[in-house]
Coordinates of C-alpha atoms in Angstrom, one line a residue:
M1 CA 7.9 45.4 0.3
K2 CA 10.7 45.2 2.5
V3 CA 13.6 43.8 0.9
L4 CA 16.2 42.5 1.7
Y5 CA 21.3 41.8 0.7
D6 CA 23.0 39.5 2.1
H7 CA 26.9 39.9 3.1
Q8 CA 28.7 37.7 0.3
I9 CA 29.9 40.5 -1.7
F10 CA 30.5 42.6 1.9
S11 CA 33.4 39.9 2.6
M12 CA 35.0 40.2 -0.5
Q13 CA 35.4 43.3 -1.4
E14 CA 36.2 47.0 0.0
Y15 CA 35.9 47.9 -3.4
G16 CA 34.6 46.2 -6.6
G17 CA 31.4 47.3 -9.3
I18 CA 29.5 44.4 -8.0
S19 CA 29.9 45.7 -3.9
R20 CA 28.6 49.3 -5.9
Y21 CA 26.0 48.3 -7.8
F22 CA 25.1 46.9 -4.1
A23 CA 25.2 49.9 -1.9
T24 CA 23.8 51.8 -4.2
L25 CA 20.7 49.4 -5.0
N26 CA 19.8 49.7 -1.6
D27 CA 20.5 53.6 -0.6
Q28 CA 18.3 54.2 -3.1
L29 CA 15.1 51.8 -3.0
N30 CA 15.4 53.2 1.2
N31 CA 13.9 57.0 -0.4
F32 CA 10.8 55.1 -1.1
S33 CA 8.5 55.9 0.7
D34 CA 7.0 51.7 0.1
T35 CA 9.4 50.1 0.0
K36 CA 12.6 49.2 3.3
S37 CA 16.4 48.1 2.4
S38 CA 18.9 46.8 3.6
I39 CA 22.3 44.4 4.1
S40 CA 22.7 41.6 7.0
I41 CA 25.9 41.8 7.8
L42 CA 27.8 41.8 11.3
H43 CA 31.8 43.8 9.7
S44 CA 32.9 45.0 6.4
K45 CA 36.0 46.9 5.2
N46 CA 34.1 48.1 2.0
H47 CA 33.6 51.2 1.1
Y48 CA 30.0 52.3 -0.6
L49 CA 28.4 50.9 2.9
K50 CA 27.3 53.8 4.4
E51 CA 25.7 53.1 7.7
P52 CA 28.6 49.8 9.1
N53 CA 27.0 48.1 11.7
K54 CA 29.0 50.7 14.1
F55 CA 29.0 48.1 17.0
W56 CA 31.1 45.9 15.0
H57 CA 32.5 48.4 12.8
G58 CA 34.7 49.7 16.8
M59 CA 37.0 47.8 19.0
L60 CA 35.7 44.4 18.8
G61 CA 34.9 44.4 14.7
N62 CA 38.4 45.2 14.2
T63 CA 39.9 42.5 16.2
F64 CA 37.7 40.1 16.5
L65 CA 36.5 40.4 12.6
N66 CA 39.7 41.6 10.7
K67 CA 41.0 38.3 9.0
Q68 CA 39.0 38.1 6.0
S69 CA 38.7 34.5 6.6
R70 CA 37.2 34.7 10.1
N71 CA 34.6 38.3 9.2
Y72 CA 33.3 36.6 5.9
K73 CA 32.3 33.4 8.4
W74 CA 30.8 35.6 10.6
N75 CA 29.2 37.8 8.4
K76 CA 27.4 34.3 6.6
W77 CA 26.2 32.9 9.7
F78 CA 24.9 37.0 11.0
S79 CA 22.4 36.1 6.9
R80 CA 22.0 32.8 7.3
Y81 CA 20.2 33.8 11.1
T82 CA 19.0 37.7 9.8
I83 CA 17.1 35.0 6.5
R84 CA 15.6 32.8 9.2
Q85 CA 13.3 35.7 11.0
N86 CA 11.9 35.9 7.8
K87 CA 10.8 39.4 8.3
F88 CA 11.4 40.6 4.2
D89 CA 9.4 40.4 1.4
I90 CA 12.4 39.1 -1.3
L91 CA 15.8 38.4 -0.7
H92 CA 18.2 39.9 -2.5
P93 CA 22.2 36.8 -2.5
T94 CA 24.9 39.5 -3.5
Y95 CA 26.9 36.6 -4.9
Y96 CA 26.2 32.7 -5.7
H97 CA 27.5 30.6 -2.9
P98 CA 24.4 28.1 -1.7
Y99 CA 24.5 28.7 2.3
F100 CA 21.0 30.0 2.5
L101 CA 18.8 27.7 -0.1
K102 CA 18.2 25.9 2.9
V103 CA 17.4 28.1 5.1
L104 CA 15.0 30.4 2.4
K105 CA 11.5 30.4 3.1
K106 CA 10.7 33.4 0.3
P107 CA 11.0 35.2 -3.3
F108 CA 14.8 35.2 -4.0
V109 CA 16.0 37.3 -7.4
I110 CA 19.8 37.3 -7.8
T111 CA 21.5 39.6 -11.2
V112 CA 23.9 38.1 -13.6
H113 CA 26.0 40.2 -14.3
D114 CA 28.1 38.3 -16.3
M115 CA 29.3 34.5 -17.5
I116 CA 33.2 35.0 -18.2
H117 CA 33.9 32.1 -15.6
E118 CA 31.5 29.8 -17.5
L119 CA 33.1 31.3 -21.0
Y120 CA 36.9 31.2 -20.1
P121 CA 37.2 28.9 -18.0
E122 CA 40.8 28.7 -19.3
F123 CA 41.7 32.5 -16.8
F124 CA 40.4 30.8 -13.2
D125 CA 42.0 28.4 -10.9
K126 CA 40.5 24.6 -11.4
N127 CA 39.3 24.1 -8.6
D128 CA 37.4 27.6 -8.9
I129 CA 34.0 26.9 -6.9
F130 CA 31.9 29.8 -8.4
T131 CA 30.3 28.0 -12.2
A132 CA 29.3 25.4 -9.4
Y133 CA 27.7 27.4 -7.3
K134 CA 26.4 29.2 -9.9
R135 CA 24.7 26.5 -11.5
I136 CA 23.1 25.2 -8.2
V137 CA 21.6 29.3 -7.5
I138 CA 20.5 30.7 -10.7
P139 CA 17.9 28.1 -12.5
R140 CA 16.4 28.2 -8.7
A141 CA 16.0 32.0 -8.5
D142 CA 12.1 33.3 -8.1
H143 CA 14.0 35.8 -10.9
I144 CA 16.8 36.7 -13.0
I145 CA 18.6 39.9 -13.5
A146 CA 20.4 39.7 -16.4
V147 CA 22.8 43.0 -16.8
S148 CA 23.1 43.2 -21.2
N149 CA 21.6 40.9 -22.9
S150 CA 24.4 39.5 -24.3
T151 CA 24.6 38.0 -21.1
K152 CA 20.9 37.3 -21.1
N153 CA 21.8 35.1 -24.1
D154 CA 25.1 33.4 -22.3
L155 CA 22.5 32.8 -19.6
Q156 CA 20.2 31.0 -22.0
G157 CA 23.0 29.1 -24.3
L158 CA 24.6 28.1 -20.8
F159 CA 21.8 27.0 -18.9
N160 CA 18.6 26.5 -20.6
I161 CA 17.2 29.3 -18.6
P162 CA 13.4 30.4 -19.7
D163 CA 13.0 33.4 -20.9
E164 CA 10.4 34.7 -19.5
K165 CA 12.4 34.3 -16.7
I166 CA 14.9 36.6 -17.4
T167 CA 14.4 40.6 -17.0
V168 CA 17.3 42.4 -18.6
I169 CA 18.5 45.5 -16.8
H170 CA 21.2 47.7 -17.9
H171 CA 23.5 49.0 -15.1
G172 CA 22.9 53.7 -14.6
F173 CA 24.6 56.5 -12.6
I174 CA 24.9 58.0 -9.8
S175 CA 27.4 60.4 -8.7
P176 CA 30.2 58.7 -6.5
I177 CA 29.3 57.4 -3.2
I178 CA 32.1 57.7 -1.8
D179 CA 33.7 61.9 -0.5
T180 CA 34.9 63.1 -2.3
S181 CA 35.4 66.5 -1.5
A182 CA 39.1 65.8 1.4
S183 CA 40.9 65.2 -1.9
T184 CA 44.5 65.6 -1.5
L185 CA 46.2 68.6 -4.0
P186 CA 45.9 67.5 -7.3
I187 CA 48.6 65.0 -8.4
V188 CA 51.1 67.5 -10.9
L189 CA 53.3 64.7 -13.2
N190 CA 55.9 66.2 -15.0
E191 CA 55.7 62.6 -16.8
K192 CA 53.1 60.7 -20.0
Y193 CA 51.9 57.9 -18.3
I194 CA 49.1 54.7 -19.2
L195 CA 47.0 54.8 -16.2
F196 CA 46.3 50.5 -16.4
V197 CA 42.1 50.6 -14.3
G198 CA 41.0 47.1 -12.4
G199 CA 42.9 44.2 -11.3
R200 CA 45.2 42.8 -12.2
S201 CA 43.8 38.5 -12.5
A202 CA 43.6 37.1 -15.6
Y203 CA 41.2 37.8 -17.0
K204 CA 40.9 41.0 -16.6
N205 CA 43.4 40.9 -19.8
F206 CA 47.0 42.5 -17.7
N207 CA 48.7 39.7 -19.0
R208 CA 47.9 40.5 -22.6
F209 CA 47.7 44.2 -22.0
I210 CA 52.0 44.1 -20.7
L211 CA 52.6 42.6 -24.0
A212 CA 51.5 44.8 -26.1
I213 CA 52.6 47.5 -24.0
A214 CA 55.6 46.8 -23.8
P215 CA 57.7 47.7 -27.1
L216 CA 56.0 51.9 -25.9
M217 CA 57.4 51.0 -22.7
V218 CA 60.6 50.5 -24.4
N219 CA 61.4 53.1 -27.1
S220 CA 58.9 56.0 -25.2
N221 CA 60.0 58.0 -22.7
I222 CA 56.1 56.5 -21.0
N223 CA 55.7 55.4 -16.9
L224 CA 52.3 52.0 -16.2

């Protein structure tokens, strides 16, 4: 069986949970003798990709595809081209853009990580397009992977997806796929600190975290 992943999340993220999920899936599927997995991408700055396209990751790619908008455009073209070639059995898009639907002739599976955009729209830009994309792509998928029963319930409640079309597969664990053997010397911190892990976007609750931590920062010798 040949599985093809598209470019989307690798054009969008340098680091991140979703790109790590797909990079790990791609690597692990290739350990099975009866499965071949590949990612259709020309150029990416994503740190989880072990074997990027060497030609496009040289001077040419780093010069002409360095801007994210141009990078995304050409990766999208390449993914569409690869899908048109039809040399795979299953497509697994890595995000929700429906660009592939008109050229796809094989089944596709999609992973739904959460329904945050639909449940908490107030935390996102009013022009955010991904909910509209999800409403196009998700119902047309041949099968859907939900990462939790909660996400499955949200899918069914919000998009009315039949139970038999969804499989819940919880995230597993694998040792880091970024090489940490060449780490620098341990950092010695002589001060107390609180480490906020994650992005500062609204739905990550960074603003609420700041409000909650403010009294502690004023009255204690703690750094953020």
